[in-house]
């Protein structure tokens, strides 16, 4: 079945109520400012968040980013509600070492999530890309080779947030030195790849093959060269993603009173 058919067939599975719903979805980084006063607004960075895992893609020069400068990873999310911090368990990433080891303090405001490094090293401004639509998180558990039938446990996952999709498939152990064997791809506003760690993936369908629901509750994606098996992490058929945050009555009154000035040039920024 197609991705659309899978979304229509899967039983709903709500996101963890202990996890802030404002952090679910698809985010693009607007900027990162470092403690030395430098700011980067050019690097293409995308963060997709399901109930319990993250897919992350970073391309300093977009399509022209050299192979050894690309970054991408998938990791299990650890949420510390008391501290308001998120950290990640990353088994393997596109790069041979973890380039972002620090936990993140996260503050939502409007359609923005401000990420502050507890060390003071940097602050990032993330913008929610989704407004309404499905939230689907599939966590990869194994890959079966179509020719040999051999199976290997593999890090990876698929996240759908509204019209946006992210896919991550880690490299197999036999390709440990092949950087491009680790795929992180993003499709914005459709199913064609718009950004990727793999240069050959641009413009291709982000999801190739046919989905099937298995009797044990897993989901498989059969492709000519392999079959990917996923567990369902989250499935919300129609979700309203966080684009506004609550404020006090006094703040709302201030906005109404000063709107002629405050809203004069204000627009949603994505």
mmCIF file of C-alpha atoms in Angstrom:
data_model
loop_
_atom_site.group_PDB
_atom_site.id
_atom_site.type_symbol
_atom_site.label_atom_id
_atom_site.label_comp_id
_atom_site.label_asym_id
_atom_site.label_seq_id
_atom_site.Cartn_x
_atom_site.Cartn_y
_atom_site.Cartn_z
ATOM 1 C CA UNK A 1 0.000 0.000 0.000
ATOM 2 C CA UNK A 2 1.016 3.630 -0.436
ATOM 3 C CA UNK A 3 1.941 5.973 2.398
ATOM 4 C CA UNK A 4 -1.500 7.613 2.144
ATOM 5 C CA UNK A 5 -3.188 4.205 2.384
ATOM 6 C CA UNK A 6 -1.040 3.287 5.382
ATOM 7 C CA UNK A 7 -2.037 6.505 7.150
ATOM 8 C CA UNK A 8 -5.698 5.693 6.488
ATOM 9 C CA UNK A 9 -5.317 2.122 7.775
ATOM 10 C CA UNK A 10 -3.090 2.290 10.859
ATOM 11 C CA UNK A 11 -4.860 2.379 14.243
ATOM 12 C CA UNK A 12 -4.293 5.724 16.006
ATOM 13 C CA UNK A 13 -1.535 5.845 18.584
ATOM 14 C CA UNK A 14 -1.367 9.100 20.504
ATOM 15 C CA UNK A 15 1.874 10.784 21.411
ATOM 16 C CA UNK A 16 3.040 10.481 25.020
ATOM 17 C CA UNK A 17 1.064 12.969 27.109
ATOM 18 C CA UNK A 18 4.177 13.644 29.196
ATOM 19 C CA UNK A 19 5.983 14.932 26.097
ATOM 20 C CA UNK A 20 5.291 18.588 25.184
ATOM 21 C CA UNK A 21 3.013 18.550 22.102
ATOM 22 C CA UNK A 22 4.554 21.830 20.937
ATOM 23 C CA UNK A 23 7.777 19.934 20.182
ATOM 24 C CA UNK A 24 6.143 17.437 17.804
ATOM 25 C CA UNK A 25 6.316 17.999 14.068
ATOM 26 C CA UNK A 26 8.745 19.379 11.488
ATOM 27 C CA UNK A 27 11.056 22.290 12.265
ATOM 28 C CA UNK A 28 13.430 24.380 10.178
ATOM 29 C CA UNK A 29 16.223 26.262 11.899
ATOM 30 C CA UNK A 30 15.964 30.005 11.410
ATOM 31 C CA UNK A 31 19.283 30.804 13.087
ATOM 32 C CA UNK A 32 21.971 29.736 15.532
ATOM 33 C CA UNK A 33 23.898 32.301 17.559
ATOM 34 C CA UNK A 34 27.097 31.291 19.314
ATOM 35 C CA UNK A 35 28.556 32.657 22.531
ATOM 36 C CA UNK A 36 31.319 34.376 20.526
ATOM 37 C CA UNK A 37 28.749 36.617 18.823
ATOM 38 C CA UNK A 38 28.646 34.831 15.459
ATOM 39 C CA UNK A 39 25.284 33.913 13.889
ATOM 40 C CA UNK A 40 24.496 31.443 11.094
ATOM 41 C CA UNK A 41 21.268 31.870 9.118
ATOM 42 C CA UNK A 42 22.457 30.034 5.974
ATOM 43 C CA UNK A 43 22.916 26.370 6.919
ATOM 44 C CA UNK A 44 19.861 24.265 6.047
ATOM 45 C CA UNK A 45 18.851 22.425 9.204
ATOM 46 C CA UNK A 46 15.719 20.339 9.752
ATOM 47 C CA UNK A 47 14.460 18.655 12.925
ATOM 48 C CA UNK A 48 11.582 16.159 12.753
ATOM 49 C CA UNK A 49 10.132 14.947 16.042
ATOM 50 C CA UNK A 50 7.970 11.904 16.757
ATOM 51 C CA UNK A 51 6.820 10.665 20.158
ATOM 52 C CA UNK A 52 10.134 9.100 21.132
ATOM 53 C CA UNK A 53 12.708 9.819 18.424
ATOM 54 C CA UNK A 54 14.242 12.600 16.342
ATOM 55 C CA UNK A 55 15.481 12.802 12.745
ATOM 56 C CA UNK A 56 17.979 15.616 12.089
ATOM 57 C CA UNK A 57 19.561 16.883 8.841
ATOM 58 C CA UNK A 58 22.177 19.660 8.489
ATOM 59 C CA UNK A 59 23.652 20.922 5.187
ATOM 60 C CA UNK A 60 25.939 23.993 5.496
ATOM 61 C CA UNK A 61 25.917 24.681 1.735
ATOM 62 C CA UNK A 62 22.658 23.038 0.736
ATOM 63 C CA UNK A 63 22.919 20.793 -2.315
ATOM 64 C CA UNK A 64 26.574 21.818 -2.775
ATOM 65 C CA UNK A 65 27.633 20.659 0.705
ATOM 66 C CA UNK A 66 30.730 18.412 0.411
ATOM 67 C CA UNK A 67 30.227 14.821 1.539
ATOM 68 C CA UNK A 68 32.472 15.219 4.583
ATOM 69 C CA UNK A 69 30.554 18.321 5.774
ATOM 70 C CA UNK A 70 27.048 16.842 5.757
ATOM 71 C CA UNK A 71 25.381 15.931 9.023
ATOM 72 C CA UNK A 72 22.408 13.716 9.736
ATOM 73 C CA UNK A 73 21.260 11.375 12.453
ATOM 74 C CA UNK A 74 18.403 9.605 14.180
ATOM 75 C CA UNK A 75 18.225 9.269 17.939
ATOM 76 C CA UNK A 76 15.952 8.238 20.771
ATOM 77 C CA UNK A 77 14.527 11.255 22.595
ATOM 78 C CA UNK A 78 14.967 11.656 26.348
ATOM 79 C CA UNK A 79 12.727 14.346 27.848
ATOM 80 C CA UNK A 80 13.449 15.791 31.305
ATOM 81 C CA UNK A 81 10.217 17.581 32.240
ATOM 82 C CA UNK A 82 11.598 19.076 35.457
ATOM 83 C CA UNK A 83 14.527 20.742 33.676
ATOM 84 C CA UNK A 84 12.670 21.384 30.400
ATOM 85 C CA UNK A 85 15.560 19.723 28.587
ATOM 86 C CA UNK A 86 15.847 17.220 25.779
ATOM 87 C CA UNK A 87 18.762 14.892 25.132
ATOM 88 C CA UNK A 88 19.314 12.112 22.610
ATOM 89 C CA UNK A 89 20.717 8.592 22.489
ATOM 90 C CA UNK A 90 22.388 8.290 19.096
ATOM 91 C CA UNK A 91 23.823 4.893 18.206
ATOM 92 C CA UNK A 92 25.415 6.087 14.961
ATOM 93 C CA UNK A 93 25.198 9.209 12.812
ATOM 94 C CA UNK A 94 26.268 10.253 9.320
ATOM 95 C CA UNK A 95 29.466 11.661 10.805
ATOM 96 C CA UNK A 96 31.760 9.257 12.704
ATOM 97 C CA UNK A 97 31.312 11.188 15.954
ATOM 98 C CA UNK A 98 28.526 13.032 17.757
ATOM 99 C CA UNK A 99 28.895 16.713 16.882
ATOM 100 C CA UNK A 100 26.057 17.903 19.155
ATOM 101 C CA UNK A 101 26.524 16.049 22.452
ATOM 102 C CA UNK A 102 24.919 18.629 24.757
ATOM 103 C CA UNK A 103 21.359 18.442 26.075
ATOM 104 C CA UNK A 104 19.003 21.236 24.993
ATOM 105 C CA UNK A 105 16.801 23.542 27.061
ATOM 106 C CA UNK A 106 13.694 24.209 24.965
ATOM 107 C CA UNK A 107 11.325 27.190 25.214
ATOM 108 C CA UNK A 108 8.285 27.381 22.890
ATOM 109 C CA UNK A 109 6.921 30.763 21.849
ATOM 110 C CA UNK A 110 4.408 31.101 19.006
ATOM 111 C CA UNK A 111 5.534 28.877 16.129
ATOM 112 C CA UNK A 112 9.123 29.047 17.365
ATOM 113 C CA UNK A 113 11.083 26.779 19.683
ATOM 114 C CA UNK A 114 14.112 28.437 21.233
ATOM 115 C CA UNK A 115 16.861 25.928 22.018
ATOM 116 C CA UNK A 116 19.435 27.025 24.567
ATOM 117 C CA UNK A 117 22.587 25.048 25.292
ATOM 118 C CA UNK A 118 22.905 24.760 29.093
ATOM 119 C CA UNK A 119 26.652 25.464 28.718
ATOM 120 C CA UNK A 120 25.884 28.806 27.056
ATOM 121 C CA UNK A 121 27.611 27.697 23.835
ATOM 122 C CA UNK A 122 24.721 28.599 21.516
ATOM 123 C CA UNK A 123 21.038 29.399 21.091
ATOM 124 C CA UNK A 124 18.952 28.163 18.146
ATOM 125 C CA UNK A 125 15.636 29.449 16.766
ATOM 126 C CA UNK A 126 13.498 26.681 15.238
ATOM 127 C CA UNK A 127 10.295 27.297 13.245
ATOM 128 C CA UNK A 128 7.420 24.823 13.014
ATOM 129 C CA UNK A 129 6.699 23.982 9.377
ATOM 130 C CA UNK A 130 3.484 21.978 9.875
ATOM 131 C CA UNK A 131 0.090 23.414 10.789
ATOM 132 C CA UNK A 132 -2.380 20.554 10.523
ATOM 133 C CA UNK A 133 -2.361 16.993 9.218
ATOM 134 C CA UNK A 134 -1.075 13.550 10.149
ATOM 135 C CA UNK A 135 1.712 12.800 12.598
ATOM 136 C CA UNK A 136 3.264 9.414 11.880
ATOM 137 C CA UNK A 137 6.404 8.023 13.461
ATOM 138 C CA UNK A 138 7.826 4.666 12.328
ATOM 139 C CA UNK A 139 11.012 3.418 14.012
ATOM 140 C CA UNK A 140 13.173 1.109 11.910
ATOM 141 C CA UNK A 141 14.056 -2.207 13.565
ATOM 142 C CA UNK A 142 15.629 -4.328 10.825
ATOM 143 C CA UNK A 143 16.546 -4.455 7.141
ATOM 144 C CA UNK A 144 16.264 -7.699 5.161
ATOM 145 C CA UNK A 145 18.343 -8.083 1.993
ATOM 146 C CA UNK A 146 16.121 -9.150 -0.922
ATOM 147 C CA UNK A 147 18.867 -11.225 -2.563
ATOM 148 C CA UNK A 148 20.417 -13.057 0.379
ATOM 149 C CA UNK A 149 17.559 -12.955 2.866
ATOM 150 C CA UNK A 150 20.013 -11.790 5.514
ATOM 151 C CA UNK A 151 18.625 -9.522 8.235
ATOM 152 C CA UNK A 152 20.455 -6.899 10.221
ATOM 153 C CA UNK A 153 19.285 -4.578 12.962
ATOM 154 C CA UNK A 154 19.534 -1.012 11.677
ATOM 155 C CA UNK A 155 18.958 2.458 13.104
ATOM 156 C CA UNK A 156 16.438 4.506 11.166
ATOM 157 C CA UNK A 157 12.920 5.821 10.962
ATOM 158 C CA UNK A 158 10.240 7.677 9.057
ATOM 159 C CA UNK A 159 8.366 10.752 10.331
ATOM 160 C CA UNK A 160 5.404 12.403 8.611
ATOM 161 C CA UNK A 161 4.312 15.801 9.956
ATOM 162 C CA UNK A 162 1.513 17.349 7.935
ATOM 163 C CA UNK A 163 2.761 17.558 4.316
ATOM 164 C CA UNK A 164 6.414 17.056 5.321
ATOM 165 C CA UNK A 165 8.360 13.776 5.513
ATOM 166 C CA UNK A 166 11.765 12.743 6.873
ATOM 167 C CA UNK A 167 13.479 9.390 6.356
ATOM 168 C CA UNK A 168 16.637 8.076 8.016
ATOM 169 C CA UNK A 169 18.364 4.755 7.337
ATOM 170 C CA UNK A 170 21.755 4.199 8.979
ATOM 171 C CA UNK A 171 24.572 2.486 7.119
ATOM 172 C CA UNK A 172 25.044 -1.265 7.572
ATOM 173 C CA UNK A 173 28.030 -2.489 9.575
ATOM 174 C CA UNK A 174 29.776 -3.634 6.400
ATOM 175 C CA UNK A 175 29.737 -0.028 5.099
ATOM 176 C CA UNK A 176 31.074 1.595 8.266
ATOM 177 C CA UNK A 177 33.545 3.790 6.348
ATOM 178 C CA UNK A 178 31.126 4.846 3.582
ATOM 179 C CA UNK A 179 29.699 8.207 4.699
ATOM 180 C CA UNK A 180 27.033 8.373 1.998
ATOM 181 C CA UNK A 181 25.679 4.929 2.923
ATOM 182 C CA UNK A 182 23.890 6.730 5.790
ATOM 183 C CA UNK A 183 20.748 8.383 4.429
ATOM 184 C CA UNK A 184 18.812 11.248 5.937
ATOM 185 C CA UNK A 185 16.361 12.757 3.457
ATOM 186 C CA UNK A 186 13.636 15.375 3.814
ATOM 187 C CA UNK A 187 10.649 16.057 1.567
ATOM 188 C CA UNK A 188 8.950 19.402 2.159
ATOM 189 C CA UNK A 189 5.364 19.958 0.955
ATOM 190 C CA UNK A 190 5.181 16.657 -0.919
ATOM 191 C CA UNK A 191 6.874 13.301 -1.376
ATOM 192 C CA UNK A 192 9.829 14.359 -3.554
ATOM 193 C CA UNK A 193 13.202 14.655 -1.787
ATOM 194 C CA UNK A 194 14.175 18.307 -1.354
ATOM 195 C CA UNK A 195 17.223 17.875 0.939
ATOM 196 C CA UNK A 196 19.398 14.834 1.590
ATOM 197 C CA UNK A 197 22.773 13.497 2.702
ATOM 198 C CA UNK A 198 22.740 11.482 -0.536
ATOM 199 C CA UNK A 199 23.275 13.505 -3.693
ATOM 200 C CA UNK A 200 21.457 11.012 -5.905
ATOM 201 C CA UNK A 201 18.202 11.233 -3.934
ATOM 202 C CA UNK A 202 17.166 14.774 -4.903
ATOM 203 C CA UNK A 203 13.840 14.826 -6.706
ATOM 204 C CA UNK A 204 13.170 11.134 -6.123
ATOM 205 C CA UNK A 205 10.172 9.891 -4.103
ATOM 206 C CA UNK A 206 11.279 9.880 -0.466
ATOM 207 C CA UNK A 207 9.391 6.611 0.073
ATOM 208 C CA UNK A 208 10.035 3.858 -2.475
ATOM 209 C CA UNK A 209 8.160 0.560 -2.458
ATOM 210 C CA UNK A 210 4.977 -0.713 -0.841
ATOM 211 C CA UNK A 211 3.918 -0.702 2.802
ATOM 212 C CA UNK A 212 2.182 -3.596 4.528
ATOM 213 C CA UNK A 213 0.799 -4.094 8.021
ATOM 214 C CA UNK A 214 2.032 -7.299 9.628
ATOM 215 C CA UNK A 215 0.203 -9.574 12.072
ATOM 216 C CA UNK A 216 2.586 -8.675 14.917
ATOM 217 C CA UNK A 217 1.701 -4.974 14.595
ATOM 218 C CA UNK A 218 4.855 -3.980 12.737
ATOM 219 C CA UNK A 219 4.928 -2.204 9.379
ATOM 220 C CA UNK A 220 7.088 -3.330 6.462
ATOM 221 C CA UNK A 221 8.245 -1.370 3.436
ATOM 222 C CA UNK A 222 9.241 -3.684 0.575
ATOM 223 C CA UNK A 223 11.671 -2.301 -1.992
ATOM 224 C CA UNK A 224 13.365 -4.152 -4.883
ATOM 225 C CA UNK A 225 16.652 -4.503 -3.004
ATOM 226 C CA UNK A 226 15.457 -4.802 0.600
ATOM 227 C CA UNK A 227 12.591 -4.866 3.073
ATOM 228 C CA UNK A 228 12.507 -2.434 5.978
ATOM 229 C CA UNK A 229 10.592 -3.369 9.129
ATOM 230 C CA UNK A 230 9.287 -0.638 11.461
ATOM 231 C CA UNK A 231 7.552 -0.413 14.809
ATOM 232 C CA UNK A 232 4.817 2.223 15.179
ATOM 233 C CA UNK A 233 5.941 5.035 17.468
ATOM 234 C CA UNK A 234 3.048 7.457 16.887
ATOM 235 C CA UNK A 235 0.066 7.747 14.582
ATOM 236 C CA UNK A 236 -2.243 10.752 14.888
ATOM 237 C CA UNK A 237 -4.400 10.970 11.726
ATOM 238 C CA UNK A 238 -5.284 14.650 12.112
ATOM 239 C CA UNK A 239 -3.143 16.755 14.385
ATOM 240 C CA UNK A 240 -3.017 20.485 14.960
ATOM 241 C CA UNK A 241 0.681 21.288 15.334
ATOM 242 C CA UNK A 242 1.883 23.937 17.740
ATOM 243 C CA UNK A 243 1.995 27.357 16.106
ATOM 244 C CA UNK A 244 0.751 29.500 18.991
ATOM 245 C CA UNK A 245 1.469 29.426 22.714
ATOM 246 C CA UNK A 246 -0.615 30.637 25.666
ATOM 247 C CA UNK A 247 0.000 33.975 27.366
ATOM 248 C CA UNK A 248 -1.414 35.846 30.327
ATOM 249 C CA UNK A 249 -4.554 37.976 30.111
ATOM 250 C CA UNK A 250 -2.363 41.026 30.637
ATOM 251 C CA UNK A 251 -0.186 40.069 27.674
ATOM 252 C CA UNK A 252 -3.261 39.533 25.464
ATOM 253 C CA UNK A 253 -4.619 42.932 26.484
ATOM 254 C CA UNK A 254 -1.246 44.527 25.713
ATOM 255 C CA UNK A 255 -1.287 42.965 22.231
ATOM 256 C CA UNK A 256 -4.782 44.229 21.486
ATOM 257 C CA UNK A 257 -3.961 47.697 22.775
ATOM 258 C CA UNK A 258 -0.716 48.020 20.815
ATOM 259 C CA UNK A 259 -1.614 45.913 17.748
ATOM 260 C CA UNK A 260 -1.531 48.870 15.351
ATOM 261 C CA UNK A 261 2.193 49.121 16.066
ATOM 262 C CA UNK A 262 3.084 45.501 16.958
ATOM 263 C CA UNK A 263 1.368 43.835 14.001
ATOM 264 C CA UNK A 264 2.311 46.421 11.386
ATOM 265 C CA UNK A 265 5.036 44.246 9.819
ATOM 266 C CA UNK A 266 4.449 40.955 11.644
ATOM 267 C CA UNK A 267 3.944 37.780 9.565
ATOM 268 C CA UNK A 268 4.374 34.056 10.260
ATOM 269 C CA UNK A 269 8.013 33.129 9.721
ATOM 270 C CA UNK A 270 8.824 29.643 8.501
#
